[in-house]
Short mmCIF file of C-alpha atoms and ligand atoms in Angstrom, two decimals:
data_model
loop_
_atom_site.label_atom_id
_atom_site.label_comp_id
_atom_site.label_asym_id
_atom_site.label_seq_id
_atom_site.Cartn_x
_atom_site.Cartn_y
_atom_site.Cartn_z
CA MET T 1 -0.09 0.04 0.02
CA SER T 2 1.15 3.57 -0.59
CA GLU T 3 0.56 7.13 -0.13
CA ALA T 4 -2.29 6.82 -2.46
CA THR T 5 -4.11 4.32 -0.29
CA ARG T 6 -3.67 6.31 2.93
CA ARG T 7 -5.12 9.55 1.53
CA TRP T 8 -8.82 10.58 2.14
CA ARG T 9 -10.65 11.08 -0.99
CA ARG T 10 -13.86 12.74 -1.64
CA GLY T 11 -16.69 10.58 -3.07
CA THR T 12 -20.04 12.13 -4.17
CA LEU T 13 -23.07 9.88 -4.11
CA VAL T 14 -24.07 9.56 -7.73
CA ARG T 15 -26.61 6.60 -7.43
CA ASP T 16 -28.53 4.65 -4.69
CA ARG T 17 -30.86 1.78 -4.86
CA ALA T 18 -32.78 -0.09 -2.02
CA LEU T 19 -31.47 -3.80 -1.72
CA SER T 20 -33.88 -4.64 1.10
CA ALA T 21 -36.10 -2.87 3.70
CA SER T 22 -32.82 -2.16 5.76
CA ALA T 23 -29.98 -2.09 3.15
CA ARG T 24 -29.02 0.36 0.45
CA SER T 25 -26.51 0.17 -2.18
CA VAL T 26 -24.66 3.57 -2.58
CA THR T 27 -22.51 4.43 -5.55
CA PHE T 28 -19.92 7.29 -5.22
CA ALA T 29 -17.82 8.95 -7.85
CA VAL T 30 -14.38 9.23 -6.72
CA PRO T 31 -12.32 11.21 -9.53
CA ASP T 32 -8.85 9.89 -8.45
CA TRP T 33 -9.87 6.46 -7.42
CA PRO T 34 -6.85 3.90 -7.88
CA GLY T 35 -8.96 0.71 -8.47
CA ALA T 36 -9.35 -2.26 -6.13
CA ALA T 37 -9.31 -6.00 -6.08
CA ALA T 38 -12.48 -8.22 -5.35
CA GLY T 39 -12.94 -8.56 -1.64
CA GLN T 40 -11.40 -5.36 -0.54
CA HIS T 41 -12.83 -2.64 1.69
CA VAL T 42 -12.71 1.19 2.15
CA ASP T 43 -12.80 3.16 5.34
CA VAL T 44 -15.71 5.77 5.15
CA ARG T 45 -15.36 9.07 7.14
CA LEU T 46 -18.27 11.29 8.00
CA THR T 47 -17.82 14.77 9.56
CA ALA T 48 -20.31 16.69 11.50
CA PRO T 49 -20.72 20.38 11.40
CA ASP T 50 -18.67 20.83 14.59
CA GLY T 51 -15.76 18.88 13.35
CA TYR T 52 -16.64 15.53 14.94
CA GLN T 53 -15.74 12.47 12.77
CA ALA T 54 -16.75 8.90 12.56
CA VAL T 55 -15.17 6.05 10.57
CA ARG T 56 -16.41 2.73 9.53
CA SER T 57 -15.27 0.06 7.15
CA TYR T 58 -17.32 -1.03 4.22
CA SER T 59 -16.53 -3.80 1.57
CA LEU T 60 -16.50 -2.87 -2.16
CA ALA T 61 -19.49 -4.54 -4.09
CA ARG T 62 -17.47 -4.24 -7.14
CA ALA T 63 -13.86 -4.46 -8.08
CA GLY T 64 -12.17 -2.53 -10.89
CA THR T 65 -10.65 0.55 -11.98
CA ASP T 66 -13.91 2.51 -12.53
CA ARG T 67 -13.92 5.90 -11.15
CA GLU T 68 -17.20 4.83 -9.07
CA ILE T 69 -17.14 2.58 -6.19
CA GLU T 70 -20.31 0.88 -4.92
CA LEU T 71 -20.84 -0.08 -1.34
CA ALA T 72 -23.93 -1.72 0.32
CA VAL T 73 -24.73 -0.90 3.73
CA GLU T 74 -27.32 -2.74 6.11
CA ARG T 75 -28.85 -0.40 8.71
CA LEU T 76 -28.13 -1.23 12.39
CA PRO T 77 -30.93 0.14 14.36
CA ASP T 78 -28.85 1.77 17.11
CA GLY T 79 -25.84 2.43 14.90
CA GLU T 80 -24.01 5.81 14.40
CA VAL T 81 -23.03 5.41 10.81
CA SER T 82 -25.01 2.80 9.21
CA PRO T 83 -28.56 4.56 9.62
CA PHE T 84 -27.04 7.76 8.00
CA LEU T 85 -25.69 5.87 5.00
CA VAL T 86 -28.77 3.87 4.37
CA ASP T 87 -31.50 6.48 5.28
CA GLU T 88 -30.18 10.00 5.07
CA LEU T 89 -27.38 10.60 2.56
CA GLU T 90 -28.68 12.16 -0.71
CA PRO T 91 -27.39 12.18 -4.20
CA GLY T 92 -24.83 14.93 -4.60
CA ASP T 93 -23.74 14.62 -0.78
CA GLU T 94 -20.10 13.99 -0.27
CA VAL T 95 -18.35 11.49 1.98
CA GLU T 96 -14.60 10.84 2.58
CA LEU T 97 -13.04 7.42 1.47
CA ARG T 98 -9.80 5.91 2.12
CA GLY T 99 -8.50 2.71 0.50
CA PRO T 100 -8.64 0.21 -1.07
CA LEU T 101 -7.71 -1.65 2.19
CA GLY T 102 -7.05 -5.39 2.84
CA GLY T 103 -4.97 -7.64 0.78
CA TRP T 104 -5.70 -11.06 2.05
CA PHE T 105 -9.53 -11.38 1.78
CA VAL T 106 -9.18 -11.03 -1.98
CA TRP T 107 -9.78 -13.22 -5.12
CA ARG T 108 -7.83 -12.51 -8.19
CA PRO T 109 -8.83 -13.65 -11.61
CA GLY T 110 -5.64 -15.55 -12.28
CA GLU T 111 -6.59 -17.95 -9.39
CA GLN T 112 -7.44 -21.42 -10.67
CA ARG T 113 -8.61 -23.24 -7.50
CA PRO T 114 -12.31 -23.82 -7.05
CA VAL T 115 -13.78 -21.20 -4.86
CA GLN T 116 -16.67 -21.57 -2.26
CA LEU T 117 -18.10 -18.28 -0.95
CA ILE T 118 -20.16 -18.37 2.10
CA ALA T 119 -22.13 -15.23 3.32
CA GLY T 120 -24.08 -14.25 6.51
CA GLY T 121 -26.42 -11.40 5.93
CA SER T 122 -24.60 -8.19 4.77
CA GLY T 123 -21.45 -10.32 4.58
CA ILE T 124 -22.55 -11.12 0.96
CA VAL T 125 -21.11 -7.72 -0.10
CA PRO T 126 -17.54 -8.48 -0.84
CA LEU T 127 -18.63 -11.95 -2.12
CA VAL T 128 -20.85 -10.16 -4.61
CA ALA T 129 -17.68 -8.33 -5.76
CA ILE T 130 -15.88 -11.66 -5.96
CA ALA T 131 -18.66 -13.31 -8.07
CA ARG T 132 -18.86 -10.08 -10.28
CA ALA T 133 -15.00 -10.12 -10.93
CA HIS T 134 -15.29 -13.94 -11.87
CA ALA T 135 -17.96 -13.31 -14.43
CA ALA T 136 -16.16 -10.29 -15.79
CA ALA T 137 -12.86 -12.33 -16.49
CA ASP T 138 -14.59 -15.31 -17.66
CA SER T 139 -12.81 -17.30 -15.14
CA THR T 140 -13.15 -21.07 -15.53
CA ALA T 141 -12.53 -21.74 -11.86
CA PRO T 142 -15.40 -23.34 -10.42
CA MET T 143 -17.24 -21.04 -8.04
CA ARG T 144 -20.34 -21.47 -5.73
CA LEU T 145 -22.00 -19.17 -3.36
CA LEU T 146 -23.88 -20.11 -0.20
CA ALA T 147 -25.69 -17.39 1.37
CA SER T 148 -27.56 -17.38 4.69
CA VAL T 149 -30.20 -14.89 5.20
CA ARG T 150 -33.03 -14.47 7.65
CA THR T 151 -35.85 -14.23 5.39
CA PRO T 152 -36.28 -13.99 1.64
CA GLU T 153 -36.75 -10.14 1.76
CA SER T 154 -33.39 -9.63 3.44
CA ALA T 155 -31.59 -11.38 0.56
CA LEU T 156 -29.24 -8.75 -0.97
CA TYR T 157 -28.23 -8.77 -4.87
CA ARG T 158 -30.58 -11.83 -5.50
CA ASP T 159 -31.61 -10.73 -8.93
CA GLU T 160 -27.98 -10.06 -10.06
CA LEU T 161 -26.78 -13.35 -8.41
CA GLU T 162 -29.53 -15.15 -10.21
CA GLN T 163 -28.02 -13.90 -13.56
CA LEU T 164 -24.72 -15.31 -12.38
CA ARG T 165 -26.11 -18.67 -11.95
CA ALA T 166 -24.25 -20.33 -14.94
CA THR T 167 -20.75 -19.36 -13.66
CA ALA T 168 -21.26 -18.98 -9.92
CA PRO T 169 -24.58 -20.66 -8.63
CA THR T 170 -25.97 -19.16 -5.46
CA ARG T 171 -27.77 -21.41 -2.76
CA TRP T 172 -29.86 -19.59 -0.49
CA HIS T 173 -30.21 -20.55 3.19
CA TYR T 174 -32.90 -19.23 5.43
CA THR T 175 -32.48 -18.86 9.28
CA ARG T 176 -35.83 -17.63 10.20
CA VAL T 177 -38.34 -17.40 7.42
CA ALA T 178 -38.37 -19.47 4.06
CA PRO T 179 -40.20 -18.63 0.91
CA PRO T 180 -43.58 -20.41 0.03
CA GLY T 181 -42.86 -23.84 -1.14
CA TRP T 182 -39.54 -24.01 0.43
CA THR T 183 -38.68 -27.67 1.47
CA GLY T 184 -35.11 -27.35 2.94
CA PRO T 185 -34.22 -26.69 6.31
CA VAL T 186 -34.89 -23.47 8.13
CA GLY T 187 -32.43 -22.33 10.92
CA ARG T 188 -28.78 -21.58 11.35
CA LEU T 189 -26.48 -23.34 8.96
CA SER T 190 -25.73 -26.82 10.48
CA PRO T 191 -22.68 -28.92 10.02
CA ARG T 192 -25.15 -31.18 7.70
CA ASP T 193 -25.96 -28.07 5.58
CA LEU T 194 -22.32 -27.19 5.07
CA GLU T 195 -21.46 -30.78 4.23
CA ARG T 196 -24.08 -30.78 1.50
CA GLU T 197 -23.54 -27.34 0.08
CA VAL T 198 -20.00 -26.62 0.35
CA ILE T 199 -17.33 -27.72 -2.00
CA ALA T 200 -15.78 -30.77 -0.51
CA GLY T 201 -12.26 -30.45 1.01
CA SER T 202 -10.92 -33.10 -1.14
CA GLN T 203 -11.38 -30.57 -4.06
CA HIS T 204 -9.03 -28.06 -2.17
CA PRO T 205 -11.24 -25.15 -2.52
CA LEU T 206 -10.39 -21.58 -1.55
CA VAL T 207 -13.11 -20.53 1.01
CA TYR T 208 -14.23 -17.11 1.73
CA VAL T 209 -16.55 -16.58 4.81
CA CYS T 210 -17.99 -13.34 5.61
CA GLY T 211 -20.44 -12.01 7.99
CA PRO T 212 -21.06 -11.31 11.62
CA THR T 213 -18.33 -12.61 13.92
CA GLY T 214 -20.42 -15.35 15.45
CA PHE T 215 -21.46 -16.63 11.87
CA VAL T 216 -17.73 -16.55 10.88
CA GLU T 217 -16.72 -18.42 13.96
CA ALA T 218 -19.13 -21.16 13.68
CA VAL T 219 -18.94 -21.79 9.89
CA ALA T 220 -15.16 -21.77 9.91
CA ARG T 221 -14.86 -24.12 12.89
CA THR T 222 -17.26 -26.59 11.27
CA LEU T 223 -15.57 -26.43 7.91
CA ILE T 224 -12.33 -27.48 9.70
CA ASP T 225 -14.19 -30.36 11.45
CA LEU T 226 -15.50 -31.33 8.00
CA GLY T 227 -11.82 -31.75 6.79
CA GLN T 228 -11.18 -28.30 5.14
CA THR T 229 -7.76 -26.95 5.76
CA ALA T 230 -7.20 -24.06 7.81
CA ASP T 231 -4.98 -21.96 5.64
CA SER T 232 -7.53 -22.34 2.56
CA ILE T 233 -10.20 -20.56 4.80
CA ARG T 234 -10.18 -16.72 4.41
CA THR T 235 -12.41 -14.79 6.68
CA GLU T 236 -13.78 -11.31 7.16
CA ARG T 237 -15.69 -10.39 10.35
CA PHE T 238 -18.09 -7.38 10.13
CA GLY T 239 -18.42 -7.29 13.80
CA GLY T 240 -21.59 -7.72 15.80
CA THR T 241 -22.73 -11.07 16.93
CA MET O 1 -27.95 17.97 1.89
CA ALA O 2 -27.80 15.28 4.55
CA VAL O 3 -25.98 16.49 7.67
CA PHE O 4 -24.22 13.91 9.72
CA GLY O 5 -25.12 14.29 13.53
CA GLY O 6 -22.78 11.70 14.86
CA ARG O 7 -23.18 10.40 18.49
CA HIS O 8 -20.13 10.61 20.73
CA ARG O 9 -19.87 14.25 21.41
CA GLU O 10 -17.56 14.36 24.43
CA SER O 11 -14.00 14.50 23.27
CA ASN O 12 -12.19 11.72 25.20
CA PRO O 13 -8.21 12.37 25.81
CA SER O 14 -7.99 8.57 25.98
CA LEU O 15 -8.92 8.25 22.39
CA PRO O 16 -6.23 8.31 19.86
CA PRO O 17 -7.20 10.21 16.46
CA GLY O 18 -9.68 8.42 14.18
CA GLN O 19 -10.83 6.01 16.91
CA TYR O 20 -14.28 5.61 18.57
CA GLU O 21 -15.03 3.76 21.77
CA THR O 22 -16.89 0.47 21.67
CA GLN O 23 -18.19 -1.59 24.64
CA SER O 24 -18.24 -4.71 22.75
CA PHE O 25 -15.32 -6.66 21.81
CA PRO O 26 -14.89 -7.16 18.09
CA VAL O 27 -13.11 -10.08 16.60
CA LEU O 28 -10.88 -9.63 13.64
CA SER O 29 -8.79 -12.45 12.31
CA ALA O 30 -7.58 -13.61 8.83
CA GLY O 31 -8.69 -17.10 9.04
CA PRO O 32 -10.43 -19.51 11.25
CA THR O 33 -9.76 -19.78 14.97
CA PRO O 34 -7.41 -22.57 15.80
CA GLU O 35 -8.18 -25.21 18.57
CA ILE O 36 -5.16 -25.48 20.70
CA ASP O 37 -4.77 -28.09 23.40
CA THR O 38 -2.85 -26.75 26.47
CA ALA O 39 -1.36 -30.22 26.84
CA GLU O 40 0.58 -29.59 23.55
CA TRP O 41 0.85 -25.80 23.85
CA GLU O 42 4.49 -24.20 24.19
CA PHE O 43 5.99 -20.92 24.11
CA PHE O 44 9.49 -20.32 22.84
CA ILE O 45 11.89 -17.68 22.49
CA HIS O 46 14.62 -18.08 19.87
CA THR O 47 17.65 -15.89 19.34
CA GLU O 48 20.63 -15.90 16.90
CA THR O 49 21.99 -18.84 18.60
CA GLY O 50 18.81 -20.77 18.32
CA PRO O 51 16.29 -21.92 20.71
CA SER O 52 16.89 -20.01 23.87
CA ARG O 53 13.89 -20.63 26.13
CA ARG O 54 10.81 -22.77 26.14
CA TRP O 55 7.86 -23.11 28.34
CA THR O 56 5.26 -25.76 28.49
CA TRP O 57 1.78 -24.68 29.77
CA ASP O 58 2.22 -25.78 33.28
CA GLN O 59 5.70 -24.25 33.39
CA PHE O 60 4.31 -20.86 31.87
CA ARG O 61 1.38 -20.74 34.42
CA ALA O 62 3.79 -21.16 37.18
CA LEU O 63 5.60 -17.86 36.34
CA PRO O 64 4.59 -14.67 38.26
CA ALA O 65 1.64 -13.00 36.48
CA GLU O 66 0.32 -9.45 36.62
CA ASP O 67 -3.03 -8.02 36.40
CA ILE O 68 -3.39 -5.02 33.82
CA THR O 69 -6.18 -2.89 32.48
CA PRO O 70 -4.92 -1.12 29.36
CA ASP O 71 -6.92 0.73 26.64
CA ILE O 72 -6.65 -1.19 23.38
CA HIS O 73 -7.07 0.25 19.93
CA CYS O 74 -7.83 -1.62 16.81
CA VAL O 75 -6.92 -0.44 13.39
CA THR O 76 -10.56 -0.69 12.26
CA SER O 77 -11.06 2.30 14.27
CA TRP O 78 -12.46 0.91 17.63
CA SER O 79 -11.01 1.39 20.99
CA LYS O 80 -12.00 -0.34 24.20
CA PHE O 81 -10.92 1.18 27.59
CA ASP O 82 -9.76 -0.59 30.79
CA THR O 83 -9.71 -4.05 29.40
CA PRO O 84 -8.94 -6.42 32.17
CA TRP O 85 -6.28 -8.98 31.42
CA ARG O 86 -4.04 -11.27 33.30
CA GLY O 87 -0.69 -12.48 31.79
CA VAL O 88 3.06 -12.60 32.17
CA SER O 89 5.42 -9.69 31.53
CA LEU O 90 7.66 -10.17 28.67
CA ASP O 91 10.28 -8.77 30.94
CA THR O 92 9.94 -11.91 33.07
CA LEU O 93 10.11 -14.09 29.71
CA PHE O 94 13.30 -12.49 28.64
CA ALA O 95 14.95 -12.21 31.85
CA ASP O 96 17.49 -14.90 31.04
CA VAL O 97 17.60 -14.35 27.41
CA GLU O 98 20.93 -13.01 25.78
CA THR O 99 20.65 -11.48 22.47
CA ASP O 100 22.14 -8.65 20.34
CA LEU O 101 19.29 -8.51 17.81
CA ASP O 102 16.86 -5.59 18.09
CA PHE O 103 13.70 -6.96 16.46
CA VAL O 104 11.08 -9.62 17.06
CA MET O 105 8.92 -11.69 15.00
CA ALA O 106 5.88 -13.11 16.90
CA HIS O 107 4.66 -16.41 15.48
CA SER O 108 1.19 -17.87 16.21
CA TYR O 109 -0.53 -21.07 16.00
CA GLY O 110 -2.32 -21.03 12.63
CA GLY O 111 0.64 -19.33 10.91
CA TYR O 112 0.17 -15.69 11.64
CA THR O 113 3.21 -13.42 12.27
CA THR O 114 3.72 -9.89 13.31
CA ASN O 115 6.96 -7.94 13.85
CA LEU O 116 7.81 -5.70 16.63
CA PRO O 117 11.04 -3.77 17.88
CA LEU O 118 12.26 -5.62 21.20
CA GLU O 119 12.57 -2.41 23.03
CA GLU O 120 8.98 -1.92 22.47
CA ILE O 121 7.90 -5.17 24.27
CA LEU O 122 10.08 -4.61 27.34
CA ASP O 123 9.86 -2.36 30.37
CA GLY O 124 6.38 -3.10 31.34
CA ARG O 125 4.76 -2.68 27.86
CA ALA O 126 3.95 -6.29 26.75
CA TRP O 127 2.60 -9.45 28.26
CA ILE O 128 1.54 -12.87 27.18
CA ALA O 129 -2.16 -12.89 28.47
CA TYR O 130 -4.06 -15.84 29.24
CA GLU O 131 -7.00 -14.42 31.07
CA TYR O 132 -9.68 -11.92 30.26
CA ASP O 133 -12.09 -10.39 32.74
CA GLY O 134 -11.22 -13.18 35.20
CA ASP O 135 -11.81 -16.04 32.67
CA ASP O 136 -9.59 -18.17 30.56
CA LEU O 137 -9.01 -16.29 27.37
CA GLU O 138 -11.41 -17.54 24.87
CA PRO O 139 -10.20 -18.98 21.65
CA GLU O 140 -11.59 -16.28 19.36
CA HIS O 141 -9.94 -13.61 21.39
CA GLY O 142 -6.61 -15.54 21.11
CA GLY O 143 -6.73 -18.27 23.80
CA PRO O 144 -5.07 -20.06 25.38
CA ALA O 145 -2.64 -17.09 25.32
CA ARG O 146 -2.01 -14.15 23.21
CA LEU O 147 0.62 -11.45 22.90
CA LEU O 148 -0.59 -8.19 24.38
CA VAL O 149 1.13 -4.83 23.24
CA PRO O 150 -1.53 -2.24 24.12
CA HIS O 151 0.34 0.80 23.18
CA LEU O 152 0.33 -0.44 19.53
CA TYR O 153 -2.71 -1.26 17.13
CA PHE O 154 -4.02 -4.41 18.28
CA TRP O 155 -3.15 -6.51 15.15
CA LYS O 156 0.42 -6.43 16.92
CA SER O 157 -1.03 -8.31 19.71
CA ALA O 158 -0.84 -11.62 18.00
CA LYS O 159 -3.63 -14.12 19.18
CA TRP O 160 -2.63 -17.77 19.74
CA ILE O 161 0.88 -16.82 20.32
CA ARG O 162 3.48 -19.57 19.96
CA GLY O 163 6.77 -18.04 20.19
CA LEU O 164 9.11 -15.02 19.53
CA VAL O 165 12.01 -15.18 16.97
CA MET O 166 14.58 -12.55 17.25
CA GLN O 167 15.49 -10.80 13.92
CA SER O 168 18.29 -8.41 12.84
CA GLU O 169 15.97 -6.45 10.90
CA ASP O 170 12.31 -5.18 11.40
CA ASN O 171 11.00 -7.52 8.53
CA PRO O 172 7.23 -7.43 8.02
CA GLY O 173 4.81 -9.86 9.35
CA PHE O 174 1.49 -11.09 7.92
CA TRP O 175 -0.59 -7.87 7.90
CA GLU O 176 2.54 -5.63 7.55
CA GLN O 177 3.15 -7.41 4.10
CA TYR O 178 -0.35 -6.60 3.20
CA GLY O 179 0.01 -2.93 3.37
CA TYR O 180 -0.45 -2.16 7.11
CA HIS O 181 2.17 0.13 8.85
CA ASN O 182 5.40 -1.68 10.02
CA HIS O 183 5.28 0.01 13.37
CA GLY O 184 1.44 0.74 14.26
CA ASP O 185 1.39 3.44 16.92
CA PRO O 186 -2.31 4.56 17.30
CA TRP O 187 -1.29 8.01 18.57
CA ARG O 188 0.41 8.77 15.31
CA GLU O 189 -2.13 6.94 13.22
CA GLU O 190 0.36 4.63 11.85
CA ARG O 191 -2.48 2.26 10.19
CA TYR O 192 -1.40 1.90 6.51
CA ALA O 193 2.17 1.66 5.10
C1 FAD S 301 -13.69 -5.07 6.79
C2 FAD S 301 -14.96 -4.83 7.07
C3 FAD S 301 -15.93 -4.73 6.05
C4 FAD S 301 -17.39 -4.31 6.39
N1 FAD S 301 -18.24 -4.25 5.30
C5 FAD S 301 -19.48 -3.90 5.52
C6 FAD S 301 -20.36 -3.84 4.43
O1 FAD S 301 -20.10 -4.14 3.29
N2 FAD S 301 -21.78 -3.51 4.69
C7 FAD S 301 -22.14 -3.31 6.07
O2 FAD S 301 -23.47 -2.96 6.04
N3 FAD S 301 -21.25 -3.22 6.99
C8 FAD S 301 -20.09 -3.61 6.75
N4 FAD S 301 -18.93 -3.61 7.77
C9 FAD S 301 -19.64 -3.24 9.24
C10 FAD S 301 -19.52 -1.52 9.22
O3 FAD S 301 -18.11 -1.31 9.33
C11 FAD S 301 -20.06 -1.00 10.61
O4 FAD S 301 -19.64 -1.93 11.66
C12 FAD S 301 -21.61 -1.18 10.73
O5 FAD S 301 -22.08 -0.57 9.61
C13 FAD S 301 -22.09 -0.71 11.85
O6 FAD S 301 -21.71 0.63 12.14
P1 FAD S 301 -22.55 1.92 12.87
O7 FAD S 301 -21.91 3.15 13.19
O8 FAD S 301 -23.95 1.67 12.13
O9 FAD S 301 -22.94 1.04 14.30
P2 FAD S 301 -22.14 1.29 15.75
O10 FAD S 301 -22.62 2.56 16.24
O11 FAD S 301 -20.65 1.28 15.42
O12 FAD S 301 -22.63 0.11 16.44
C14 FAD S 301 -23.89 0.00 16.98
C15 FAD S 301 -23.97 -1.27 17.86
O13 FAD S 301 -23.90 -2.38 17.04
C16 FAD S 301 -22.88 -3.44 17.28
N5 FAD S 301 -22.42 -3.62 16.06
C17 FAD S 301 -21.44 -3.21 15.20
N6 FAD S 301 -21.13 -3.73 14.11
C18 FAD S 301 -22.28 -4.82 14.12
C19 FAD S 301 -22.60 -5.68 13.14
N7 FAD S 301 -22.13 -5.72 11.99
N8 FAD S 301 -23.76 -6.48 13.33
C20 FAD S 301 -24.43 -6.17 14.62
N9 FAD S 301 -24.01 -5.43 15.58
C21 FAD S 301 -22.96 -4.76 15.25
C22 FAD S 301 -21.98 -2.56 17.93
O14 FAD S 301 -21.26 -3.35 18.89
C23 FAD S 301 -22.77 -1.51 18.82
O15 FAD S 301 -23.29 -2.09 20.05
C24 FAD S 301 -17.64 -3.97 7.71
C25 FAD S 301 -16.78 -4.11 8.74
C26 FAD S 301 -15.43 -4.50 8.56
C27 FAD S 301 -14.62 -4.58 9.70
#
C-alpha cells in the first residue's frame, strides 16, 4: 500500500438503490480512485458540522478501476454511521473514503482453484464483488456461493446473483423464514447443511467466509471439522454477533 | 444535503485520533480460530544462537503473573477502555535471554506473524495474556494465550501466540506485508504503510 491508499478522497453519491427494507446500495464518484481487487474494503469518514468525525469500514461490492465505487450498507438500528448512510445520505452529498484496504480477503482472476463463497447477512457484499469479478474475467475456476439470510426479503443482490447462476451458482439458506414452497431446512447453517452445500475439502477449494463474527466463527470451525484445511479458509468479520 | 450528526460528542483524551469507543469486543482475524490443546501448547524464544527458552503450559502458568487494565486500539477504528487481562510480562520471559538482535517476529499457531522492535515489548509494555475479565481467554480472542502490546494497534497483539524469534531487521509480518504499517502507533495513526 502506498501514499495513494492512505489518503482521504472525496466521494460524491451519484446513485442509490434499495436492496432490502434495511439495506441500500450507494455508488460514489471518486475522480482519483486507483481501483481495487475483489474482496477489498474502504474506510468511510463522516464529519459533523462541529468537526466530530466517525469512521467505519465497508466492503466494495465491485472490483475494478472504474472511477465509481459501490458499497452496500445494512442499517443497524442503534448504529451511528449505518442509519445515516442507508436513510439520510442524498445524491450529490459527499463523504470521505480511504482505500482500497485489505490484501488477504481477496480473489484475483488468475486464481485457478475452485472457490466456495459463504455469506451471512450483509457479509455477502465482498462476495458479490468476487462473483462479479469472476464473471467479468470469464474465469473457468468453479465458483459457488452459499448465502445465509434471515428471510427471503433480506437477501441482497438476489436478482443479479441469479443472472450469474451459470458461472457462480448461489444457494440461499434461510434462518428464520423461508419462501413459500421451500422444502429445505430453516435455521442456522448446520454441519449437515455445510457438508451438503460446500465444495468438498478433497477438491481443495479456496473458501471465503464473511458475515457477523459469530457466524464466521461457527462456519469456519465446522468447515475444519469437515476436513477443510485452515489455511485455505479466508475470513472477514463484520463485527456484531 | 444530509448533515451527519454523529453520536459521541464528548472528546475523550484517552481516544487516539480517528478512533471511536466500543463497549463490545469485536473479533478480527484472517482465518479460522485454531483449537489449541494446552497439553501440547508451548511458548518459545529463539535468538541468533537458536532456541533459547521454552515453556510448557504448566511451566508458563507457574511464572509470576500481573493484572493489567490497558486501553486497546484496533486499526479498524474501535478502541476499548480499561480491558482487564492477566498475563506474564515479557520482562519475566526475557530475563535470561541473551541477544544482540533488536527486532522480534511473533509467531502464532495457525501461521500468523507480526513484527515488533524488542525495546517496545520490554519495560512493562507487553505481556503474554491468558485471562480476560477473570476467565480463561476465549479461543476467538486468542486463547489459550495471546501477545498483548496495548500501546500499538491491536493486530500487533498476536492471538494464539506460540513463540518469538529474534531478527536482525524489522522484517514485516502477515498484515504488515499486506500494506499495514510496520510499526502501528495509534497516537500517530500509523495504520497503513
Ligand atoms: C472489513 C469490514 C467490512 C465491512 N463491510 C460492511 C459492508 O459491506 N456492509 C455493511 O453494512 N457493514 C460492513 N461492515 C460493518 C461496518 O463497518 C459497521 O460496523 C456497521 O455499519 C455498523 O456501524 P454503525 O456506526 O452503524 O454502528 P455502531 O454505532 O458502530 O454500533 C452500534 C452497535 O452495534 C454493534 N455492531 C457493530 N457492528 C455490528 C454488526 N455488523 N452487526 C451487529 N451489531 C453490530 C456494536 O457493537 C454496537 O453495539 C464491515 C466491517 C468491516 C470490519
